[in-house]
Structure formats: structure tokens, C-alpha cells
PDB file of C-alpha atoms in Angstrom:
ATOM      1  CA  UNK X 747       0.000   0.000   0.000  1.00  0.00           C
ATOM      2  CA  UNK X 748       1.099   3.775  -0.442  1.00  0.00           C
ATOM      3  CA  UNK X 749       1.289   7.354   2.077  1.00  0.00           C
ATOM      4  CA  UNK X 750       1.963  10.705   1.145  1.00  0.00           C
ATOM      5  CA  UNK X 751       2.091  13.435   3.873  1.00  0.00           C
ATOM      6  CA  UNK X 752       2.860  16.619   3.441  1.00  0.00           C
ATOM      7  CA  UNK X 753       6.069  17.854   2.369  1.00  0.00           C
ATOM      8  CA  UNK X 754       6.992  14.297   1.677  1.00  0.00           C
ATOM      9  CA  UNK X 755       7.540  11.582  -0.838  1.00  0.00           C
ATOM     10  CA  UNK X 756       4.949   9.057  -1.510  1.00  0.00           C
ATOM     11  CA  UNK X 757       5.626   5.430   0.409  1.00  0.00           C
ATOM     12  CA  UNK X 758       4.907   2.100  -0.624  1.00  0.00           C
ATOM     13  CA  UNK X 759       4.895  -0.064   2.091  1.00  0.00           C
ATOM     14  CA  UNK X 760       4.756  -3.987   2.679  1.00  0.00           C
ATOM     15  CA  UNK X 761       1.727  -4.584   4.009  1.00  0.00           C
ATOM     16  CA  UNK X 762       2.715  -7.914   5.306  1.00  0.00           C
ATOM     17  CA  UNK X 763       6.040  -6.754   6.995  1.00  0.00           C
ATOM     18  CA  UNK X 764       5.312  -2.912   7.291  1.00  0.00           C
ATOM     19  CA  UNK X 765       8.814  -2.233   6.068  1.00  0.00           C
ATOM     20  CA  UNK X 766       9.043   0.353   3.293  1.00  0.00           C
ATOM     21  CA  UNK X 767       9.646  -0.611   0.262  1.00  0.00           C
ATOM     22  CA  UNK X 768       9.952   2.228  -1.903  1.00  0.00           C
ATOM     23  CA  UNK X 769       9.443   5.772  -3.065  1.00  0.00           C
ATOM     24  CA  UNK X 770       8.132   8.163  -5.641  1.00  0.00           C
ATOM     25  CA  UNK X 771       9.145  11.688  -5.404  1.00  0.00           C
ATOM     26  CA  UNK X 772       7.246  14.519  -6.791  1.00  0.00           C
ATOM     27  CA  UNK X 773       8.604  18.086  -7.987  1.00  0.00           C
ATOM     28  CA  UNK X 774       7.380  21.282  -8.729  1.00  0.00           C
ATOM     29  CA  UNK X 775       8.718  23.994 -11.071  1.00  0.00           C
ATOM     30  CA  UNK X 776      10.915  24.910  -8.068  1.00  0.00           C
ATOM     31  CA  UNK X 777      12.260  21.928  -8.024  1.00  0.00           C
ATOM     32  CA  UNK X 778      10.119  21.222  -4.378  1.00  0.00           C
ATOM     33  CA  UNK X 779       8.739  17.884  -2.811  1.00  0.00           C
ATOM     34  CA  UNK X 780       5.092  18.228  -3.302  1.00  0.00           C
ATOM     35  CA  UNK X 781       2.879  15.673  -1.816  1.00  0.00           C
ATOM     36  CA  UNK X 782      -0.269  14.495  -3.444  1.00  0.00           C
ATOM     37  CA  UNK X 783      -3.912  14.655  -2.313  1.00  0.00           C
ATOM     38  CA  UNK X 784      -4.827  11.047  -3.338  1.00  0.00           C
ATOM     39  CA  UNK X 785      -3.353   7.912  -4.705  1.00  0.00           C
ATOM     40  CA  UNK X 786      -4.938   5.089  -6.057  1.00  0.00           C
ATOM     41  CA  UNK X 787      -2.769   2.275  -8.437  1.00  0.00           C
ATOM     42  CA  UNK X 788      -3.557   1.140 -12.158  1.00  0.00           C
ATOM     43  CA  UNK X 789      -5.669  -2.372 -12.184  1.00  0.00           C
ATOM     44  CA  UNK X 790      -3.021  -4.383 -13.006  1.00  0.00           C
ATOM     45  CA  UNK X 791      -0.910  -2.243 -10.376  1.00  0.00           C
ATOM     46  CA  UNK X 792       2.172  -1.056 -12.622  1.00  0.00           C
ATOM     47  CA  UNK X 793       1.023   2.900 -12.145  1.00  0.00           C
ATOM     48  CA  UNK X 794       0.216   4.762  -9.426  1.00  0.00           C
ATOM     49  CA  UNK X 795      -1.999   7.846  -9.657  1.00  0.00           C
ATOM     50  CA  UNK X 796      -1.210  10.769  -7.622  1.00  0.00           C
ATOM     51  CA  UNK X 797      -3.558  13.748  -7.835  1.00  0.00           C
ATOM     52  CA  UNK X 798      -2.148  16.812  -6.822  1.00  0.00           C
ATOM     53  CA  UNK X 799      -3.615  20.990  -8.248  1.00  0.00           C
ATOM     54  CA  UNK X 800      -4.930  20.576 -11.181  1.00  0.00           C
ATOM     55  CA  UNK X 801      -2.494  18.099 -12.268  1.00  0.00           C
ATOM     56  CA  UNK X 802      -2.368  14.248 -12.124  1.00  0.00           C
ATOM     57  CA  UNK X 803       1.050  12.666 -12.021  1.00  0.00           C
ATOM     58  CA  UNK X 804       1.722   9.114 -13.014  1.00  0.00           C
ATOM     59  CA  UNK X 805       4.293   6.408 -11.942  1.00  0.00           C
ATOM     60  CA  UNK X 806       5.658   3.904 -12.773  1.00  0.00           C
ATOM     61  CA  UNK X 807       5.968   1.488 -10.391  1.00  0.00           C
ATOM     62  CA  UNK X 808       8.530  -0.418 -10.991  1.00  0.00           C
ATOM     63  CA  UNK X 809      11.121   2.868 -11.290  1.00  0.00           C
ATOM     64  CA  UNK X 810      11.260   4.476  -7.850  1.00  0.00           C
ATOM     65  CA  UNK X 811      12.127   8.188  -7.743  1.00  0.00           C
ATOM     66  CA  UNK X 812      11.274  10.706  -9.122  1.00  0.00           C
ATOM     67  CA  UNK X 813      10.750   9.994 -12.674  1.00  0.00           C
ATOM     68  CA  UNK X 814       6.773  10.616 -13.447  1.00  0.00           C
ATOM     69  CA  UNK X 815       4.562  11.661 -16.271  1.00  0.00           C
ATOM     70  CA  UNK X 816       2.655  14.832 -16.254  1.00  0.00           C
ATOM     71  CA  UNK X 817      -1.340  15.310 -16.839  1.00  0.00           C
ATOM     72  CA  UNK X 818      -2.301  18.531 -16.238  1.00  0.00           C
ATOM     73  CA  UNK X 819      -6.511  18.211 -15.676  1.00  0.00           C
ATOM     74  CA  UNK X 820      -6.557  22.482 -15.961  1.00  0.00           C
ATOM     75  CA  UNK X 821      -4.998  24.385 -18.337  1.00  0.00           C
ATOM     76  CA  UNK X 822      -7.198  27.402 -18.069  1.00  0.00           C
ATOM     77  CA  UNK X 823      -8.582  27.202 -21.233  1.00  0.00           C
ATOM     78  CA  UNK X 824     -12.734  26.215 -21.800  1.00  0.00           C
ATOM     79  CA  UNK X 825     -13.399  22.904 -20.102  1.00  0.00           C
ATOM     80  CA  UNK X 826     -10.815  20.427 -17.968  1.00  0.00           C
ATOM     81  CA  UNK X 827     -10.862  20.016 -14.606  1.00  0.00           C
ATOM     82  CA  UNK X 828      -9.799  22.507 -12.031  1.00  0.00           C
ATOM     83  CA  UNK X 829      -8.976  22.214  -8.741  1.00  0.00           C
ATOM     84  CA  UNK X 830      -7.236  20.110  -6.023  1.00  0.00           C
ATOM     85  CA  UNK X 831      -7.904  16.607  -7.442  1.00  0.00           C
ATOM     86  CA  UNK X 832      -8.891  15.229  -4.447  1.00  0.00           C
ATOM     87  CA  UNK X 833      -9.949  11.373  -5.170  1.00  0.00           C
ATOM     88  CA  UNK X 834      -9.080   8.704  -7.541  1.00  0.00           C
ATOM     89  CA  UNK X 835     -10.214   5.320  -8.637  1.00  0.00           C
ATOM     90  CA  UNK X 836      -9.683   3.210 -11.560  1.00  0.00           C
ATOM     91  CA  UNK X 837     -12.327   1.329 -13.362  1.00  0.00           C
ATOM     92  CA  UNK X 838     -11.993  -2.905 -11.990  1.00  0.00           C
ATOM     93  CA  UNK X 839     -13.105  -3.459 -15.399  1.00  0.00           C
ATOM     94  CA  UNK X 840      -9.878  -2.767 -16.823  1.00  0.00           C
ATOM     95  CA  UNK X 841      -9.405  -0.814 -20.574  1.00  0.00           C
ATOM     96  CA  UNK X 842      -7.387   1.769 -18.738  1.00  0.00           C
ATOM     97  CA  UNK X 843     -10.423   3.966 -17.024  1.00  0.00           C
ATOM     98  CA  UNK X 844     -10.123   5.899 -13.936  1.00  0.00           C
ATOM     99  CA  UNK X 845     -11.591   8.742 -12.197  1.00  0.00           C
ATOM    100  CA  UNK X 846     -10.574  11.730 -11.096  1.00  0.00           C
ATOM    101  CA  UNK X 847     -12.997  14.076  -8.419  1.00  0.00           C
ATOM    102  CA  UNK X 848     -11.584  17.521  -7.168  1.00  0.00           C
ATOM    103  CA  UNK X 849     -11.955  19.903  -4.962  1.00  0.00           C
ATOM    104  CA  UNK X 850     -14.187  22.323  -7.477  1.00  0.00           C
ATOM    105  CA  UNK X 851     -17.004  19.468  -7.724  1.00  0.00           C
ATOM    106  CA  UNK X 852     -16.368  18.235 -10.970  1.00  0.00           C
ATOM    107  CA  UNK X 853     -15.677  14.510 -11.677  1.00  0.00           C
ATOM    108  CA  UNK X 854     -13.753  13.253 -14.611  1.00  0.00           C
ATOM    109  CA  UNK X 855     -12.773   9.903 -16.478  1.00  0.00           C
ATOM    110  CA  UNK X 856      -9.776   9.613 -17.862  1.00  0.00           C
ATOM    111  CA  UNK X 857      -8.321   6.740 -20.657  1.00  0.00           C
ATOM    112  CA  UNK X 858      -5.214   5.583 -20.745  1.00  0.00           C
ATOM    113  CA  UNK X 859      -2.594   5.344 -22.425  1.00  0.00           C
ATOM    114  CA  UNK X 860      -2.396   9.150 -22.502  1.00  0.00           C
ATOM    115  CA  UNK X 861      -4.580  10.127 -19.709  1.00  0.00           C
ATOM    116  CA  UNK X 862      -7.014  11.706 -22.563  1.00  0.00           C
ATOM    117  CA  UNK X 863     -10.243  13.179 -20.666  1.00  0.00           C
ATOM    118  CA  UNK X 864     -13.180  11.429 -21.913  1.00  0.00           C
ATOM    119  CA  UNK X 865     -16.091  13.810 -19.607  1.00  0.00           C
ATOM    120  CA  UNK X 866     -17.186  15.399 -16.881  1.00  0.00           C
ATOM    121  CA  UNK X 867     -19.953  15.564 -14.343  1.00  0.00           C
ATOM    122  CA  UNK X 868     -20.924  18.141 -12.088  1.00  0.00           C
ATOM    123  CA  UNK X 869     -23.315  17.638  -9.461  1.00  0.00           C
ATOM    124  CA  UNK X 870     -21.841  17.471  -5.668  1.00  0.00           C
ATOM    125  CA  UNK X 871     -22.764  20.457  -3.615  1.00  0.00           C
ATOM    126  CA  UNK X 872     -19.012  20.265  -1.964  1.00  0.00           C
ATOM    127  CA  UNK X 873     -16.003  19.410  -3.315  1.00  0.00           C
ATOM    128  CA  UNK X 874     -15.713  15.843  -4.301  1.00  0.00           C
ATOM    129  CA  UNK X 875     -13.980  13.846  -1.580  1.00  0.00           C
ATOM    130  CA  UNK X 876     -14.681  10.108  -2.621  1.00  0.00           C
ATOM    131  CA  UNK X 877     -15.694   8.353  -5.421  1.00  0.00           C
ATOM    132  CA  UNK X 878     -15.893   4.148  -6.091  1.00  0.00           C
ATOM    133  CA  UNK X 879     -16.515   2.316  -9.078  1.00  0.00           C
ATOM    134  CA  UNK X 880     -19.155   0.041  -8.734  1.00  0.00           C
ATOM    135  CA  UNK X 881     -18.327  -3.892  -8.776  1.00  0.00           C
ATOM    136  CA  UNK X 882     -18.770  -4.191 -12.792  1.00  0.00           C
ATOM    137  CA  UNK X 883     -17.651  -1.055 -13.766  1.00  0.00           C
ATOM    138  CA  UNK X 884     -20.807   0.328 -15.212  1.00  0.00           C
ATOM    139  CA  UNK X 885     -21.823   2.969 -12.201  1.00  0.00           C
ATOM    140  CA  UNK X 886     -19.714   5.070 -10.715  1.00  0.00           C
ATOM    141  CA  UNK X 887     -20.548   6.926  -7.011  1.00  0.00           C
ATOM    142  CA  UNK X 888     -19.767  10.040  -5.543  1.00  0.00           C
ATOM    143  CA  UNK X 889     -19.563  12.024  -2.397  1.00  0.00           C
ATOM    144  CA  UNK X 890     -19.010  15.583  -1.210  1.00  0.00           C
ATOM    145  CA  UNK X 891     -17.674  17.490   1.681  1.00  0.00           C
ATOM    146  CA  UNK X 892     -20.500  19.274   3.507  1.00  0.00           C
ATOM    147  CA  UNK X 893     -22.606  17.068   0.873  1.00  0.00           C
ATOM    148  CA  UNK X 894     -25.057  14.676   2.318  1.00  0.00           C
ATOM    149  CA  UNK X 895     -25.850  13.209  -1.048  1.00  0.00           C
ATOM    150  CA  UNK X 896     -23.836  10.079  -2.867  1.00  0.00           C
ATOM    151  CA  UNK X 897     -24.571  10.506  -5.643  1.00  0.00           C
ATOM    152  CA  UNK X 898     -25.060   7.379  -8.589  1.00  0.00           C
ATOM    153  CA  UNK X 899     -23.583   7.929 -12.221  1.00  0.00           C
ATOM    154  CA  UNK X 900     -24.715   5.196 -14.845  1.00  0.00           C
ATOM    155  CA  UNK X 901     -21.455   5.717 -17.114  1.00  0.00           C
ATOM    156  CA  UNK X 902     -23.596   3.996 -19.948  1.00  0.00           C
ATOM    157  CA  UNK X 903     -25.159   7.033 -20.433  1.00  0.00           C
ATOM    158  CA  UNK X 904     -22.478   9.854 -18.876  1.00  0.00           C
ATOM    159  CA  UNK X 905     -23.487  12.816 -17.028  1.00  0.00           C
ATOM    160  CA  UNK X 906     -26.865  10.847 -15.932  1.00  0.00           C
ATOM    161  CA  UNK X 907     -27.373  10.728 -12.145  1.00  0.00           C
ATOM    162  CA  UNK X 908     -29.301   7.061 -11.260  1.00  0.00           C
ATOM    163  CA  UNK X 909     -30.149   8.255  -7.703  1.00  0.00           C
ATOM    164  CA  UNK X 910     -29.246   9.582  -4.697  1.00  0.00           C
ATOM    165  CA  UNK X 911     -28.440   8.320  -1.346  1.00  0.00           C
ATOM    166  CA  UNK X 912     -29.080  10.936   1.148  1.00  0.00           C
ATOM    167  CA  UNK X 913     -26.426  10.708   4.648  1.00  0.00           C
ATOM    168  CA  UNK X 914     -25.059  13.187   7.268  1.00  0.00           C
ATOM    169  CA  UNK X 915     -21.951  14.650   6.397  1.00  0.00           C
ATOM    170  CA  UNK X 916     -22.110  18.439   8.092  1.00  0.00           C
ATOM    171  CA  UNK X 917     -18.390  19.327   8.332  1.00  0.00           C
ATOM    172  CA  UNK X 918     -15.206  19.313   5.759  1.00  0.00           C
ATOM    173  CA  UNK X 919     -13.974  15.808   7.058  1.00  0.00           C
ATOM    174  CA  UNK X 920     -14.180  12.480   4.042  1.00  0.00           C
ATOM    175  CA  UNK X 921     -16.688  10.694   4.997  1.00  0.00           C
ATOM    176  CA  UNK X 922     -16.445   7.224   3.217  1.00  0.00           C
ATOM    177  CA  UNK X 923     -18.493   4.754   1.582  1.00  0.00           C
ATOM    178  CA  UNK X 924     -18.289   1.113   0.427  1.00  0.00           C
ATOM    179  CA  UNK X 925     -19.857  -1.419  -1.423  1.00  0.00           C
ATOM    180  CA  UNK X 926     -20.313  -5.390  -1.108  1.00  0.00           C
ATOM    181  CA  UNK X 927     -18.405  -7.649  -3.430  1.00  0.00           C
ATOM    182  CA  UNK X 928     -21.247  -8.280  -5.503  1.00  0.00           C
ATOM    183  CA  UNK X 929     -22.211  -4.142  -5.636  1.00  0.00           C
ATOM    184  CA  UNK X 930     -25.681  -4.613  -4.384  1.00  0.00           C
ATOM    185  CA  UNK X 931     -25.650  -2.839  -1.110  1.00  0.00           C
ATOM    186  CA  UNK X 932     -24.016   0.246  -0.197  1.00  0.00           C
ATOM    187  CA  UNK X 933     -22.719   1.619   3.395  1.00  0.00           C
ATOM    188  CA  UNK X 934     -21.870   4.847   4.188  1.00  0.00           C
ATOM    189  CA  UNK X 935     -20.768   6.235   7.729  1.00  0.00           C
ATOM    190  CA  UNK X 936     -22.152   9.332   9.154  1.00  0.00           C
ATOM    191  CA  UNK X 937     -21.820  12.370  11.341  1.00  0.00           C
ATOM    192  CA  UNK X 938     -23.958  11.502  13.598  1.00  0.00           C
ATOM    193  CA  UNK X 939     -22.382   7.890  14.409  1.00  0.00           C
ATOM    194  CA  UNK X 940     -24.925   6.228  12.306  1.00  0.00           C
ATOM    195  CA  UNK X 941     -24.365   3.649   9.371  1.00  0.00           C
ATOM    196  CA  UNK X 942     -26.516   3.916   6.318  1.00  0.00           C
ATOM    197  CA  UNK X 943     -26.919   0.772   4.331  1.00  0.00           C
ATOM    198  CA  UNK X 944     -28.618   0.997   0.995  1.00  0.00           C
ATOM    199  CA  UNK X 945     -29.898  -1.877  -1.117  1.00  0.00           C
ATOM    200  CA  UNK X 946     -29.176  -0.709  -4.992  1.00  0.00           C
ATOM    201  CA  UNK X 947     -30.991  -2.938  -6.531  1.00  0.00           C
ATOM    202  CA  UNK X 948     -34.160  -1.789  -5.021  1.00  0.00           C
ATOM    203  CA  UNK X 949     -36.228   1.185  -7.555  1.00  0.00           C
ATOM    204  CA  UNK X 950     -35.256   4.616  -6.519  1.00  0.00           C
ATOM    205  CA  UNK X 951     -38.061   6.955  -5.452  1.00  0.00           C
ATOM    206  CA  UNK X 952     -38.850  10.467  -7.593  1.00  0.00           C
ATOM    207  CA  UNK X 953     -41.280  12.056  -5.148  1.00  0.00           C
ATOM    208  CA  UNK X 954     -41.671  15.394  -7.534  1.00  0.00           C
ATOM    209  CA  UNK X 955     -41.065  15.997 -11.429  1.00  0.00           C
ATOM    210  CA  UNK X 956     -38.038  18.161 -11.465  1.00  0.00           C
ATOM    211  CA  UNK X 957     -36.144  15.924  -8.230  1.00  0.00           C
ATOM    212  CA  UNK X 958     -33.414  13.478  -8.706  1.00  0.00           C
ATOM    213  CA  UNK X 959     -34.784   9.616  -8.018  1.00  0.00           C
ATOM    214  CA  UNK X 960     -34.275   8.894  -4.290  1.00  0.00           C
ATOM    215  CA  UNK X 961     -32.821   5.198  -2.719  1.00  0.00           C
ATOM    216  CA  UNK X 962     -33.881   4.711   0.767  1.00  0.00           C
ATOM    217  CA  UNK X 963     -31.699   3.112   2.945  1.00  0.00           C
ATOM    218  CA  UNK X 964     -33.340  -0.350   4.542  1.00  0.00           C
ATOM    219  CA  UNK X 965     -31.150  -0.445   7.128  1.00  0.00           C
ATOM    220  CA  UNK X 966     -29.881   2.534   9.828  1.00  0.00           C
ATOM    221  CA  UNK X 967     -28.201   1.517  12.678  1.00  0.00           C
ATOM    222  CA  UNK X 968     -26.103   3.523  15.306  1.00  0.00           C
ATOM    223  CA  UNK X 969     -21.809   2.356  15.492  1.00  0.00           C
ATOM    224  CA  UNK X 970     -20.334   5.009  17.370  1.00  0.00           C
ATOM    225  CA  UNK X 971     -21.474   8.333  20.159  1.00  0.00           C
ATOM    226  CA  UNK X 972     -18.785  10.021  17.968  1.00  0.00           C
ATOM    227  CA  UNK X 973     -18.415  10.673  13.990  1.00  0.00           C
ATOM    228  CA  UNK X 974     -18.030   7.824  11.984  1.00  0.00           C
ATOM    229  CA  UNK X 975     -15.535   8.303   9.107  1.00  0.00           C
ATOM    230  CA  UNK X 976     -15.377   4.754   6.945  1.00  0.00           C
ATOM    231  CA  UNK X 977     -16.816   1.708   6.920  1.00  0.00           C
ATOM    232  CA  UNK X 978     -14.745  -1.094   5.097  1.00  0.00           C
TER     233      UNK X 978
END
């Protein structure tokens, strides 16, 4: 597994001995240690991801240091993606797919082998803070800071919210969500020490017109007096 703190490399570990095995460094145009906001690794786990402002860097893991390949999400120009990027995941479908959320709200997918942005959806009221692919790649979930809603993406059609799964997330803290093996139900901790646990297979509810559908959850039960932050 990998770290990154500030002002410091990124670590990969051994998660069996906990001794570190190596370590990717990342520079600015100062020639700086930056650290990045989120890491995730390539399906078949020969890249690792970092996202860092409004640039994703990309290692190989197999060549420590600092060698890396730049993908810059903003370039101020119309469109991109600007902003801290905050969260990634890649596809477990494979094809080279991953995900990219930020700090600005917007959510990208990305294709390797160039890291060429495919689109983008907008529709957390906080900055994006996790997002999951769903078991068999075809859904893809999302979750704000400050945001109670996770929000469902069918990536069959892009830009098309399934439903959303309403939780308590009042402060700028990640909040985390998971899903079962098979994809069906979803958990999500809480604010309020509560877990939420939705079944997605059950039909969402649109209780006016102009409202996104609704999943209730059919299960709420209380894990903690304190915040809960994941569930795993």
C-alpha cells in the first residue's frame, strides 16, 4: 500500500512486513517535494496515480524516484478540470479507465494510455472527496464534503445521475463509503455515528417531477457516540 504526507515523498509499504519498500518523489517547477492529495494504483498495479492541483502525475511502479509523467486536468482554457484533485479510482473493469474528483465538484474519467479526458460531471454540492466504481464497472458513485448526497452515475449514459443516497456529512472531514463484493448494497458512515446501508438494486423513489430519483436506505443503525468516518 502507499502514504503521502505533506512535504513528503509518496511510500509504498509492505503490508505484510510494514517495512518500506519504496518511493516516488514529486517536484514542482521549483524543483520542491510536493505531496499528493490522493493515490490510487492502475488495475493491473504497474502505475500509481497521484492527484495533486490541477495536475495528475503518473508512476511507474517499478522505477522508484522521481521519474513521473505529467497530466495537467486544468490548463485554463474552456473545459478540464480545475482544482485540487482530491480522489481517484480506476475502473476494476480494466481498458485503462479511472476517475478523477476535485476539490471544485467536478468529476472526470480519464483513458489511458495518454490520460485523454473522456467527460465530466458536475453535481456534488461540496467538493468531491470520494468516489468508487461500482463492482462491474458500469456505475460510478460520488460524495461531497459538507454534501449529504452520494450521488449514482450510470457511465452507460455519462453525465446521468441514477439516484441519490441521502447521509449526514455536516463538516469538511471524508466521509467514506463502500460497497459489497457483488455491488448490491451500499454503506456509508455518518456524522452523527450512524451507518446507512442501501440496497441498490431496489427502484429509486422520484417524489416530484423536477427531483433526482431517491434510494432509501433499509437499514440505519447507530456504530459510534462520535463521527463515523469509513466503513470497510
Amino acid at each position: 500500500f502507499v502514504s503521502s504526507c505533506r512535504q513528503s515523498p509518496i511510500h509504498m509499504w509492505d503490508a505484510v512486513t510494514g517495512q518500506l519498500r519504496s518511493s516516488y518523489r514529486a517536484y514542482n517547477h521549483l524543483d520542491e517535494i510536493v505531496a499528493a492529495y490522493s493515490l490510487t494504483f492502475s488495475l493491473d498495479g504497474t502505475k500509481l496515480y497521484g492527484g495533486f492541483n490541477k495536475m495528475i502525475r503518473v508512476f511507474d511502479t517499478s522505477r522508484p524516484g522521481r521519474d513521473f509523467q505529467k497530466r495537467p486536468t486544468f490548463t485554463g482554457k474552456v473545459g478540464g478540470q480545475p482544482g485540487i484533485i482530491s480522489c481517484l479510482a480506476a475502473s476494476p473493469q480494466g481498458g485503462g479507465l479511472y476517475a478523477a474528483g476535485s476539490y471544485s465538484r467536478g468529476i472526470a474519467l480519464y483513458y489511458e494510455p495518454d490520460g485523454k479526458m473522456v467527460c465530466v460531471f458536475e453535481g456534488q454540492q461540496g467538493g468531491v472527496t470520494h468516489i468508487a466504481f461500482s463492482p462491474d464497472g458500469t456505475k460510478l458513485y460520488s460524495g461531497g464534503r459538507k454534501d449529504p448526497e452520494i450521488l449514482c452515475w450510470d457511465l452507460r449514459k455519462p453525465g446521468q445521475i441514477l439516484f441519490v443516497a441521502l447521509r449526514h456529512v455536516e463538516t469538511n472531514q471524508r466521509i467514506y463509503f463502500d460497497q459489497d463484493s457483488s455491488g448490491q448494497y451500499l454503506f456509508s458512515a455518518n456524522h452523527n455515528g450512524h451507518i446507512y446501508v442501501w440496497d441498490t438494486k431496489r427502484a429509486p423513489i422520484q417524489r416530484t417531477p423536477d427531483t433526482d430519483f431517491m434510494l432509501e436506505p433499509i437499514s440505519v443503525f447507530r456504530a459510534h457516540d462520535d463521527a463515523v468516518n469509513g466503513v470497510r
